[in-house]
Structure formats: C-alpha cells, structure tokens
CSV table of C-alpha atoms in Angstrom, one decimal:
chain,number,residue,atom,x,y,z
A,1,MET,CA,79.9,71.5,51.1
A,2,LEU,CA,81.5,71.6,54.5
A,3,PHE,CA,85.3,71.6,54.5
A,4,LEU,CA,86.2,73.5,57.7
A,5,LYS,CA,86.6,70.7,60.3
A,6,LYS,CA,88.3,72.1,63.4
A,7,LEU,CA,89.6,75.3,65.1
A,8,GLU,CA,92.2,75.3,67.9
A,9,ALA,CA,93.4,78.4,69.7
A,10,PHE,CA,95.7,79.1,72.7
A,11,GLY,CA,96.8,82.6,73.9
A,12,PHE,CA,94.8,84.4,71.2
A,13,LYS,CA,93.1,87.5,72.5
A,14,SER,CA,90.8,86.2,75.4
A,15,PHE,CA,91.6,82.5,74.9
A,16,ALA,CA,94.0,82.1,77.9
A,17,GLU,CA,93.1,78.4,78.0
A,18,PRO,CA,93.4,76.0,75.1
A,19,LEU,CA,90.2,76.2,72.9
A,20,SER,CA,89.1,73.5,70.5
A,21,ILE,CA,85.9,73.7,68.3
A,22,ASN,CA,84.8,70.9,66.0
A,23,PHE,CA,82.6,71.9,63.0
A,24,GLU,CA,80.6,68.7,62.6
A,25,HIS,CA,77.3,70.1,61.4
A,26,GLU,CA,76.1,72.1,58.4
A,27,MET,CA,75.1,75.0,60.7
A,28,ILE,CA,76.6,75.8,64.1
A,29,GLY,CA,75.7,78.7,66.3
A,30,ILE,CA,77.8,80.2,69.1
A,31,VAL,CA,75.9,82.2,71.7
A,32,GLY,CA,77.0,84.1,74.8
A,33,PRO,CA,77.0,87.5,76.5
A,34,ASN,CA,78.7,90.5,75.2
A,35,GLY,CA,82.5,90.3,75.7
A,36,SER,CA,82.6,86.5,76.0
A,37,GLY,CA,84.7,86.2,72.8
A,38,LYS,CA,82.3,85.2,70.1
A,39,SER,CA,83.8,87.6,67.6
A,40,ASN,CA,87.3,86.4,68.6
A,41,ILE,CA,86.6,83.0,66.9
A,42,ASN,CA,86.0,84.8,63.6
A,43,ASP,CA,89.1,86.9,64.1
A,44,ALA,CA,91.2,83.7,65.0
A,45,ILE,CA,90.2,82.1,61.6
A,46,ARG,CA,91.1,85.2,59.6
A,47,TRP,CA,94.3,85.8,61.5
A,48,CYS,CA,95.4,82.1,61.0
A,49,LEU,CA,94.8,82.4,57.3
A,50,GLY,CA,97.2,85.4,56.9
A,51,GLU,CA,95.3,88.5,57.9
A,52,GLN,CA,97.9,91.3,58.3
A,53,SER,CA,95.6,94.3,59.1
A,54,MET,CA,95.5,94.6,62.9
A,55,LYS,CA,92.6,97.2,62.6
A,56,SER,CA,90.4,94.6,60.9
A,57,LEU,CA,91.1,92.3,63.9
A,58,ARG,CA,90.2,95.2,66.3
A,59,GLY,CA,93.8,95.8,67.4
A,60,ASN,CA,96.8,98.1,66.7
A,61,ILE,CA,99.9,95.9,67.0
A,62,VAL,CA,100.8,92.2,67.0
A,63,GLU,CA,100.9,92.1,70.8
A,64,ASP,CA,97.2,93.0,70.9
A,65,VAL,CA,96.2,89.5,69.6
A,66,ILE,CA,98.2,87.8,72.5
A,67,PHE,CA,96.5,87.3,75.8
A,68,ASN,CA,97.5,90.2,78.0
A,69,GLY,CA,96.5,88.7,81.4
A,70,SER,CA,93.7,89.3,83.8
A,71,GLY,CA,93.1,89.5,87.5
A,72,SER,CA,93.7,85.8,88.0
A,73,LYS,CA,96.0,84.9,85.1
A,74,LEU,CA,99.4,86.1,84.0
A,75,PRO,CA,99.9,87.3,80.4
A,76,LEU,CA,101.2,84.9,77.8
A,77,ASN,CA,104.2,85.3,75.5
A,78,MET,CA,102.8,83.5,72.5
A,79,ALA,CA,99.5,83.2,70.6
A,80,GLU,CA,98.8,80.1,68.4
A,81,VAL,CA,95.8,79.3,66.2
A,82,LYS,CA,95.3,76.1,64.2
A,83,VAL,CA,92.6,75.6,61.5
A,84,THR,CA,92.0,72.2,60.0
A,85,PHE,CA,90.3,71.6,56.6
A,86,ASP,CA,88.8,68.5,55.0
A,87,ASN,CA,90.5,67.8,51.7
A,88,SER,CA,89.2,64.3,51.0
A,89,HIS,CA,87.6,65.7,47.7
A,90,ARG,CA,90.9,67.4,46.8
A,91,PHE,CA,89.4,70.8,46.9
A,92,PHE,CA,92.9,72.2,47.6
A,93,ASP,CA,95.8,71.4,45.4
A,94,LEU,CA,97.5,69.3,48.1
A,95,ASP,CA,97.7,65.5,48.3
A,96,TYR,CA,96.5,65.3,51.9
A,97,ASP,CA,93.0,64.3,53.2
A,98,GLU,CA,93.3,66.9,56.0
A,99,ILE,CA,95.2,70.2,55.9
A,100,GLU,CA,96.2,72.0,59.1
A,101,VAL,CA,97.2,75.6,58.9
A,102,THR,CA,99.0,77.0,62.0
A,103,ARG,CA,100.1,80.6,62.9
A,104,ARG,CA,102.1,81.7,65.9
A,105,ALA,CA,103.0,85.2,67.2
A,106,PHE,CA,105.5,86.0,69.9
A,107,ARG,CA,105.5,88.9,72.3
A,108,GLY,CA,108.4,91.3,72.3
A,109,SER,CA,109.9,90.4,68.9
A,110,GLY,CA,106.6,90.5,67.1
A,111,GLU,CA,107.8,87.5,65.0
A,112,ASN,CA,105.2,85.4,63.2
A,113,GLU,CA,105.6,81.7,62.2
A,114,TYR,CA,103.4,79.9,59.6
A,115,PHE,CA,103.0,76.1,59.1
A,116,ILE,CA,101.0,73.9,56.8
A,117,ASN,CA,100.8,70.3,58.0
A,118,LYS,CA,103.6,71.1,60.5
A,119,GLN,CA,105.9,72.3,57.8
A,120,ARG,CA,107.1,75.8,58.0
A,121,VAL,CA,106.1,78.0,55.1
A,122,ARG,CA,106.0,81.7,54.0
A,123,LEU,CA,103.2,84.1,54.6
A,124,LYS,CA,102.6,84.2,50.8
A,125,ASP,CA,102.0,80.4,50.8
A,126,VAL,CA,99.3,80.8,53.5
A,127,GLN,CA,97.7,83.7,51.7
A,128,ASP,CA,97.6,81.7,48.4
A,129,PHE,CA,96.0,78.8,50.3
A,130,ALA,CA,93.4,81.2,51.8
A,131,MET,CA,92.6,82.6,48.3
A,132,ASP,CA,92.1,79.0,47.1
A,133,SER,CA,89.7,78.4,50.0
A,134,GLY,CA,87.7,81.6,49.4
A,135,ILE,CA,88.2,82.7,53.0
A,136,THR,CA,89.8,86.2,52.5
A,137,LYS,CA,89.3,89.6,53.8
A,138,SER,CA,87.1,90.7,50.8
A,139,SER,CA,85.2,87.4,50.4
A,140,LEU,CA,81.7,86.8,51.6
A,141,ALA,CA,82.7,83.6,53.5
A,142,ILE,CA,83.3,85.7,56.6
A,143,ILE,CA,80.8,88.5,57.3
A,144,SER,CA,81.8,90.7,60.3
A,145,GLN,CA,79.6,93.1,62.2
A,146,GLY,CA,78.4,96.0,60.1
A,147,ASN,CA,79.5,94.4,56.8
A,148,VAL,CA,75.9,93.8,55.5
A,149,ASN,CA,75.2,97.5,55.2
A,150,SER,CA,78.5,98.0,53.4
A,151,PHE,CA,77.7,95.2,50.9
A,152,ALA,CA,74.2,96.7,50.3
A,153,GLU,CA,75.6,100.2,49.7
A,154,ALA,CA,78.6,99.1,47.7
A,155,LYS,CA,79.3,100.7,44.3
A,156,PRO,CA,79.2,98.5,41.1
A,157,LEU,CA,83.0,98.1,40.9
A,158,GLU,CA,83.1,97.0,44.6
A,159,ARG,CA,80.2,94.6,44.0
A,160,ARG,CA,82.0,93.3,40.9
A,161,ALA,CA,85.0,92.5,43.2
A,162,LEU,CA,82.7,90.6,45.5
A,163,PHE,CA,81.2,88.6,42.7
A,164,GLU,CA,84.7,87.8,41.3
A,165,GLU,CA,85.8,86.7,44.8
A,166,ALA,CA,82.7,84.5,45.1
A,167,ALA,CA,83.3,83.0,41.6
A,168,GLY,CA,87.0,82.3,42.3
A,169,VAL,CA,88.2,84.7,39.7
A,170,ALA,CA,89.9,87.1,42.2
A,171,LYS,CA,92.9,84.9,42.8
A,172,TYR,CA,93.6,84.7,39.1
A,173,LYS,CA,93.4,88.5,38.8
A,174,LYS,CA,95.7,88.8,41.7
A,175,ARG,CA,98.2,86.5,40.1
A,176,LYS,CA,97.8,88.4,36.9
A,177,LEU,CA,98.6,91.6,38.6
A,178,GLU,CA,101.6,90.0,40.3
A,179,SER,CA,102.7,88.6,36.9
A,180,LEU,CA,102.4,92.1,35.3
A,181,LYS,CA,104.4,93.6,38.1
A,182,LYS,CA,107.1,90.9,37.6
A,183,LEU,CA,107.0,91.6,33.9
A,184,GLU,CA,107.4,95.3,34.5
A,185,ARG,CA,110.3,94.7,36.8
A,186,SER,CA,111.8,92.3,34.2
A,187,ASN,CA,111.5,95.0,31.5
A,188,GLU,CA,113.2,97.5,33.8
A,189,ASN,CA,116.0,95.0,34.5
A,190,LEU,CA,116.2,94.2,30.8
A,191,ALA,CA,116.6,98.0,30.0
A,192,ARG,CA,119.3,98.3,32.7
A,193,ILE,CA,121.0,95.2,31.2
A,194,LYS,CA,121.0,96.8,27.7
A,195,ASP,CA,122.5,99.9,29.2
A,196,ILE,CA,125.2,97.9,30.9
A,197,ILE,CA,125.8,96.0,27.6
A,198,ASN,CA,126.2,99.2,25.7
A,199,GLU,CA,128.6,100.6,28.3
A,200,ILE,CA,130.6,97.4,28.3
A,201,GLU,CA,130.7,97.3,24.5
A,202,ARG,CA,132.0,100.9,24.5
A,203,LYS,CA,134.7,99.9,27.0
A,204,LEU,CA,135.5,96.6,25.3
A,205,PRO,CA,138.5,97.7,23.2
A,206,SER,CA,140.1,99.3,26.3
A,207,LEU,CA,139.2,96.2,28.4
A,208,LYS,CA,140.8,94.0,25.7
A,209,ARG,CA,144.0,96.0,25.9
A,210,GLN,CA,143.9,95.8,29.7
A,211,SER,CA,143.3,92.1,29.5
A,212,GLU,CA,146.3,91.6,27.3
A,213,LYS,CA,148.4,93.7,29.6
A,214,ALA,CA,147.0,91.7,32.6
A,215,SER,CA,147.9,88.4,30.8
A,216,LYS,CA,151.5,89.6,30.2
A,217,TYR,CA,151.7,90.9,33.8
A,218,LYS,CA,150.4,87.6,35.1
A,219,ALA,CA,153.0,85.6,33.0
A,220,LYS,CA,155.8,87.9,34.2
A,221,LYS,CA,154.5,87.8,37.7
A,222,ASP,CA,154.5,84.0,37.7
A,223,LYS,CA,158.1,84.0,36.3
A,224,LEU,CA,159.1,86.6,39.0
A,225,ASN,CA,157.5,84.4,41.7
A,226,GLU,CA,159.5,81.4,40.4
A,227,ILE,CA,162.7,83.4,40.4
A,228,GLU,CA,162.0,84.8,43.9
A,229,LEU,CA,161.2,81.3,45.1
A,230,ALA,CA,164.5,80.0,43.7
A,231,ILE,CA,166.4,82.9,45.3
A,232,LEU,CA,164.5,82.3,48.6
A,233,VAL,CA,165.5,78.6,48.6
A,234,LYS,CA,169.1,79.5,47.8
A,235,ASP,CA,169.2,82.2,50.5
A,236,VAL,CA,167.6,79.8,53.0
A,237,THR,CA,170.3,77.2,52.2
A,238,PHE,CA,173.0,79.9,52.5
A,239,PHE,CA,171.8,81.3,55.7
A,240,ASN,CA,171.2,77.9,57.2
A,241,GLN,CA,174.9,77.1,56.5
A,242,LYS,CA,176.0,80.4,57.9
A,243,LEU,CA,173.8,79.8,60.9
A,244,ILE,CA,175.6,76.4,61.5
A,245,GLU,CA,179.0,78.1,61.2
A,246,LEU,CA,178.0,80.9,63.6
A,247,LYS,CA,176.7,78.3,66.1
A,248,GLU,CA,180.0,76.4,65.9
A,249,GLN,CA,182.0,79.7,66.4
A,250,GLN,CA,179.7,80.5,69.3
A,251,LYS,CA,180.4,77.1,70.9
A,252,VAL,CA,184.2,77.6,70.5
A,253,ILE,CA,184.1,81.2,71.9
A,254,THR,CA,181.9,80.0,74.8
A,255,PHE,CA,184.3,77.2,75.6
A,256,GLU,CA,187.3,79.6,75.5
A,257,LYS,CA,185.4,82.0,77.7
A,258,GLN,CA,184.7,79.2,80.2
A,259,GLU,CA,188.3,78.2,80.2
A,260,ALA,CA,189.4,81.8,80.7
A,261,GLU,CA,187.0,82.1,83.6
A,262,ARG,CA,188.3,78.9,85.2
A,263,GLU,CA,191.9,80.2,84.8
A,264,ILE,CA,190.9,83.5,86.3
A,265,THR,CA,189.4,81.7,89.3
A,266,LEU,CA,192.7,79.8,89.8
A,267,LYS,CA,194.7,83.0,89.5
A,268,GLU,CA,192.5,84.8,91.9
A,269,ASN,CA,192.9,82.0,94.4
A,270,GLU,CA,196.7,82.1,94.0
A,271,TYR,CA,196.5,85.9,94.3
A,272,ASN,CA,194.5,85.7,97.5
A,273,SER,CA,196.9,83.1,98.9
A,274,LEU,CA,199.9,85.4,98.1
A,275,SER,CA,198.1,88.3,99.6
A,276,LYS,CA,197.6,86.4,102.8
A,277,GLU,CA,201.3,85.3,102.9
A,278,ASN,CA,202.4,88.9,102.1
A,279,TYR,CA,200.2,90.1,105.0
A,280,SER,CA,201.8,87.5,107.3
A,281,LEU,CA,205.3,88.6,106.2
A,282,ASP,CA,204.5,92.2,106.8
A,283,ASN,CA,203.4,91.4,110.3
A,284,LYS,CA,206.6,89.4,110.8
A,285,ILE,CA,208.8,92.2,109.4
A,286,THR,CA,207.1,94.6,111.7
A,287,PHE,CA,207.8,92.4,114.7
A,288,LEU,CA,211.4,91.9,113.7
A,289,SER,CA,211.8,95.7,113.2
A,290,LYS,CA,210.5,96.2,116.7
A,291,GLN,CA,213.0,93.6,118.1
A,292,PHE,CA,215.8,95.2,116.0
A,293,GLN,CA,215.0,98.6,117.5
A,294,VAL,CA,215.0,97.1,121.1
A,295,LEU,CA,218.5,95.6,120.4
A,296,VAL,CA,219.8,98.8,119.0
A,297,ASN,CA,218.6,100.6,122.1
A,298,GLU,CA,220.3,97.9,124.3
A,299,ILE,CA,223.5,98.2,122.3
A,300,SER,CA,223.5,101.9,122.8
A,301,ASP,CA,223.0,101.4,126.5
A,302,LEU,CA,225.9,98.9,126.5
A,303,LYS,CA,228.1,101.4,124.7
A,304,VAL,CA,227.3,104.0,127.2
A,305,GLN,CA,228.1,101.6,130.0
A,306,LYS,CA,231.4,100.7,128.2
A,307,ILE,CA,232.4,104.3,128.1
A,308,GLU,CA,231.6,104.7,131.8
A,309,LEU,CA,233.7,101.6,132.5
A,310,ASP,CA,236.6,102.8,130.4
A,311,ASN,CA,236.5,106.0,132.4
A,312,LYS,CA,236.4,104.1,135.7
A,313,GLU,CA,239.3,101.9,134.4
A,314,ASN,CA,241.5,104.9,133.7
A,315,ALA,CA,240.7,106.3,137.1
A,316,LEU,CA,241.5,103.0,138.8
A,317,LYS,CA,244.9,102.7,137.0
A,318,MET,CA,245.8,106.1,138.3
A,319,SER,CA,245.0,105.0,141.9
A,320,ASN,CA,247.0,101.7,141.4
A,321,SER,CA,244.3,99.7,143.1
A,322,ASP,CA,244.7,96.1,142.0
A,323,ILE,CA,241.5,94.8,143.6
A,324,THR,CA,239.4,97.5,142.0
A,325,VAL,CA,241.1,97.1,138.6
A,326,SER,CA,240.6,93.4,138.8
A,327,ASN,CA,236.9,93.8,139.5
A,328,MET,CA,236.6,96.4,136.8
A,329,LEU,CA,238.4,94.2,134.3
A,330,HIS,CA,236.0,91.4,135.1
A,331,ASP,CA,233.0,93.6,134.6
A,332,PHE,CA,234.5,95.0,131.5
A,333,ASN,CA,235.1,91.5,130.0
A,334,GLU,CA,231.5,90.5,130.9
A,335,LEU,CA,230.2,93.6,129.2
A,336,LYS,CA,232.3,92.9,126.1
A,337,ILE,CA,230.9,89.4,126.0
A,338,ALA,CA,227.4,90.7,126.4
A,339,LEU,CA,228.1,93.3,123.7
A,340,TYR,CA,229.4,90.6,121.3
A,341,ASN,CA,226.4,88.5,121.9
A,342,GLU,CA,224.0,91.4,121.3
A,343,GLN,CA,226.0,92.3,118.1
A,344,GLU,CA,225.6,88.7,116.9
A,345,LYS,CA,221.8,88.8,117.6
A,346,LEU,CA,221.7,92.1,115.8
A,347,ALA,CA,223.6,90.6,112.8
A,348,LEU,CA,221.2,87.6,112.8
A,349,LEU,CA,218.1,89.9,112.9
A,350,ASN,CA,219.5,92.0,110.0
A,351,THR,CA,220.1,88.8,108.0
A,352,GLN,CA,216.5,87.6,108.8
A,353,GLN,CA,215.1,91.0,108.0
A,354,SER,CA,217.0,91.0,104.6
A,355,GLU,CA,215.7,87.5,103.8
A,356,ASN,CA,212.2,88.4,104.7
A,357,LYS,CA,212.4,91.6,102.6
A,358,THR,CA,213.7,89.5,99.7
A,359,ILE,CA,210.8,87.0,100.1
A,360,ARG,CA,208.4,89.9,100.4
A,361,ASN,CA,209.7,91.5,97.3
A,362,ASN,CA,209.4,88.2,95.4
A,363,TYR,CA,205.9,87.9,96.6
A,364,LEU,CA,205.2,91.5,95.5
A,365,LYS,CA,206.6,90.7,92.1
A,366,GLU,CA,204.5,87.5,91.8
A,367,GLN,CA,201.5,89.5,93.0
A,368,THR,CA,202.1,92.1,90.3
A,369,LYS,CA,202.6,89.4,87.7
A,370,TYR,CA,199.3,87.7,88.7
A,371,SER,CA,197.6,91.1,88.6
A,372,GLU,CA,198.8,91.7,85.1
A,373,GLU,CA,197.8,88.2,84.1
A,374,LEU,CA,194.4,88.7,85.7
A,375,GLY,CA,194.0,92.0,83.8
A,376,ALA,CA,195.0,90.2,80.5
A,377,LEU,CA,192.5,87.5,81.2
A,378,ASN,CA,189.7,90.1,81.9
A,379,LYS,CA,190.6,91.8,78.6
A,380,THR,CA,190.5,88.4,76.9
A,381,ILE,CA,187.1,87.7,78.4
A,382,PHE,CA,185.9,91.1,77.3
A,383,ARG,CA,187.1,90.5,73.8
A,384,LEU,CA,185.5,87.1,73.7
A,385,GLU,CA,182.2,88.6,74.9
A,386,ASN,CA,182.5,91.3,72.3
A,387,ASP,CA,183.1,88.6,69.6
A,388,LEU,CA,180.2,86.6,70.9
A,389,ASP,CA,178.0,89.7,70.8
A,390,ARG,CA,179.2,90.6,67.3
A,391,LEU,CA,178.5,87.0,66.1
A,392,GLN,CA,175.1,87.2,67.7
A,393,ARG,CA,174.4,90.5,66.0
A,394,SER,CA,175.6,89.2,62.7
A,395,PHE,CA,173.3,86.3,63.1
A,396,GLU,CA,170.3,88.5,63.9
A,397,ASN,CA,171.3,91.6,61.7
A,398,ASN,CA,168.7,90.9,59.0
A,399,ASP,CA,165.9,91.6,61.6
A,400,ASN,CA,167.6,94.8,62.8
A,401,LEU,CA,168.2,96.2,59.3
A,402,HIS,CA,165.9,98.7,57.7
A,403,GLU,CA,163.4,97.1,55.3
A,404,GLY,CA,165.1,98.4,52.1
A,405,VAL,CA,168.6,97.5,53.3
A,406,ARG,CA,167.4,94.0,54.4
A,407,ASN,CA,165.8,93.4,51.0
A,408,ILE,CA,169.1,94.3,49.2
A,409,ILE,CA,171.3,92.3,51.5
A,410,ASN,CA,169.0,89.2,51.2
A,411,ASN,CA,169.3,89.4,47.5
A,412,LYS,CA,173.0,90.4,47.2
A,413,ASN,CA,173.8,87.1,45.6
A,414,VAL,CA,171.8,88.0,42.5
A,415,LEU,CA,172.5,91.8,42.6
A,416,PRO,CA,175.9,92.7,41.1
A,417,GLY,CA,178.3,94.9,42.9
A,418,ILE,CA,177.1,94.4,46.5
A,419,ILE,CA,180.0,93.9,48.9
A,420,GLY,CA,178.2,94.1,52.2
A,421,LEU,CA,177.4,96.4,55.2
A,422,VAL,CA,179.8,98.8,56.9
A,423,GLN,CA,179.2,97.0,60.2
A,424,GLU,CA,180.3,93.7,58.7
A,425,LEU,CA,183.4,94.9,56.9
A,426,ILE,CA,185.2,97.1,59.5
A,427,THR,CA,187.3,95.5,62.3
A,428,VAL,CA,188.8,97.5,65.1
A,429,ASP,CA,190.7,96.8,68.4
A,430,ALA,CA,188.5,95.8,71.3
A,431,GLN,CA,189.5,99.0,73.2
A,432,TYR,CA,188.1,101.2,70.3
A,433,GLU,CA,185.0,99.2,69.5
A,434,GLN,CA,182.7,101.3,71.7
A,435,ALA,CA,184.0,104.6,70.4
A,436,ILE,CA,183.8,103.5,66.7
A,437,GLY,CA,180.3,102.1,67.3
A,438,ILE,CA,179.1,105.5,68.7
A,439,ALA,CA,180.9,107.4,65.9
A,440,LEU,CA,179.3,105.3,63.1
A,441,SER,CA,175.9,104.6,64.8
A,442,GLY,CA,174.1,106.2,61.9
A,443,ARG,CA,176.2,104.7,59.1
A,444,LEU,CA,176.6,101.0,60.2
A,445,GLN,CA,173.8,100.0,57.9
A,446,ASP,CA,175.3,101.7,54.8
A,447,ILE,CA,175.8,99.4,51.9
A,448,VAL,CA,179.3,99.1,50.4
A,449,VAL,CA,179.3,98.6,46.6
A,450,LYS,CA,182.1,98.0,44.0
A,451,LYS,CA,181.2,101.1,41.9
A,452,CYS,CA,178.6,103.8,41.8
A,453,TRP,CA,175.6,103.2,39.5
C-alpha cells in the first residue's frame, strides 16, 4: 500500500533550488551520475522524520545538511524538508486525509523546528509518528548503501529486532522501556518522598511549637502594627499642626525682617544725607576759618599802623605843627573806623563760626544716633535671621537627627519621661549663639528625660 505521496526540499545538502518529487506510482526509480544527489533524497526523508545521527546522514554537525554554496551560488542559512503522507485509510492515528511533516534547521544557532500539518510540535512527536509509519533508522523501509550485507550477517538478536520493527512491535517495546524508566524514576521519587516524610514527621513536634510561636508572633505583630499606625497618624496630625505654626511664625519673622530692612534703607538714606550736609559744613567752616585768619592778619596790621600813628602823633605834638596834627588825626580817625569795621566783621565771623560748629555738632550727634540705630537694626535683623534659621532647623530636625534619636523623639508622646532635645530646650542671647553651638556641637542631640531609668 502506497502512502508516501510527496517530498519537498529546499537548502538541504545539494538542493540549492526548491525540489519537489511526487510518488504517484508503485515503483519509482531515480537515476543519475555519481554525486548528483540521489542518496540525498533518502537522507532528506530520514532527516525530516527525526533522524538525529549526523553520521548516518554522512555528516558531522547540523550545518553539514545545509547547502554550503558553490562556485555560482551563495550558501543558504536554512534547510527545510517536507514529507507528505496519504492518510485516507487512517493508517496514522490522526483525523486528516493528508499529513505533512516539516523539519527546518538554521545555520549558526543549529536550532531545529518540527511541524505536523503546519503546527509546531516536539521532536518526540515526530519520532513517534515515524515509528507508527515504520520508517525509522532500524527498519527495512529504508535500505542504504551497504546495509544488505549487514542484514545478511546480522546476529539472531539483531535479526529479531528487524522482525519486530517490520511487525510493528518495536514501537511498543520502546514505549514499554520508556514506561519502565518512568516507573523507575517514580519509585526513586517515591523513596525520596518517604525520606522527606520521615524527616518532616521527626521535626513535626518542633515545627508545631514553632507554628504556635509564629501564630502568637503574628497576632502580636498585627497588634503592634495597629498601634504603630495609630501613633503614626497621631504624629502626622501633631507635626502637621506644628508645621502650620512654624510656617506662621516664619511669615511673621519674614515680615518683621522686611520691615527692618526697609527702615534700615530709610536710615541709611538719612545718614547719607547728613553725611553730605556735614561735609558741606566742614567745607564752609574751613572757608570761614581762612577768612577769619585773613581778618586777624589785617587787624594785626592795623594795630601796627595804629602804634606807628600814635608815635607820629606824639612827635607832631612836640613840634606843634597844626597842619600835620590835623592830617594825622584825620588818618587816625579813619584807621579807627576801619579797625572798628574789621572788628565787627571779626565778631560776625566768630558768631557764624560758632553757629556752624553748633550745627555741625548737632549733625554729628544725629549721625551718631543714626549709626547706633543702624547697628541696632542690624542686630535685630541678625537675631531675626537666627530665629528663622532656628525655626527652619526645628522644622527639619527630624531628618538631621540620628536614627535612634529620631525614633525616640517621634514616639515621645507614648514614651514616658521624654522632655526633648538639648537643642530645643536651651535659649541663649544672640551674641552667644555661635559660641554655645560650637561648645555643644556633640551634645545638641542628647535627649533630656525626667529621671534615669
């Protein structure tokens, strides 16, 4: 009964072009010169049906069955063979009239793919199918070169294997061997399971005690989680309220700082204006001092001239010269008038100088007062900035604390006797903050408690 219908091959050994052979007659012969690929047809059928021995296919590795190229054609990266069987009489246990078995091999990875009626299957499925068809390596359905002598010279046990293959008994024996191997593995697994059961039964009392402890631990752990969750919710509410208060304080301090900065700007402007006026008064006093010195020099000259005139007057009186005396008296009177005028100018300049000195002293006092106020405002700003930094640190202190300190402080509402941290409890003057911070740098995160435990 003929049930092999068609063979298709592409890229298998010497078949660089697609090959298709229809088996439509009871007997078909393939002729050709040596090396033309006649034996490759036989190899293609065996390879498609799951043959794994490359030596029986006259090769060494999987890539040997893929077309490796020639002088006119490039090598291919895949070999594919399809074998179609007639199953109209349901010779195979598949509900199809035709069954197509396909095998592919890829160069490089050496991966193989198997298909039955275009559905991907395992190698074992194809080998079981080949055993059902009787086309296997040990069957007489395919007789390769040199196999006739080996059949004739075979030993009785080897011939028995051939007869069993021909009678269809070999596949059942193979399945029996596989079942026996599975049974043996199952017995081994069963023995291991028994050992495991014995070991578990030996440990069962201890495991039971551990289970009870684990159950108690789980119950207490759940209760602890509930308590921690309640504490966490309470702490979150508390810290959110504290955060709101700190933000309000920060807004107030920021506003006060801005007001102080604006006042400083106004005072600085007034201070600069007074400095300019003071500079102008200094220039004016310097000018008046120079004028005063000039007048003093002129008065000294006039006094010298007066003395000379007095001497001349006495000399003239002794000579009884009326004309000369009259002229000298006239000159003397003019000098007295000039002296009086200069003395009045000098008195006026002294008065102006005194007034300007008074104004200058007042400006200096105001300048000193503004300087003191400016210093006080700078100190206020420094204090406000320190307060702002302190509030910011107190807001972020939980992230800056050591892990153990942070855990205790976060739960101080439920831990009795916790007062707080050293850095939160001490307050010092602004001028000593930096010194105290350096002195207590290693102790600022110490926890203050009501009593020792």
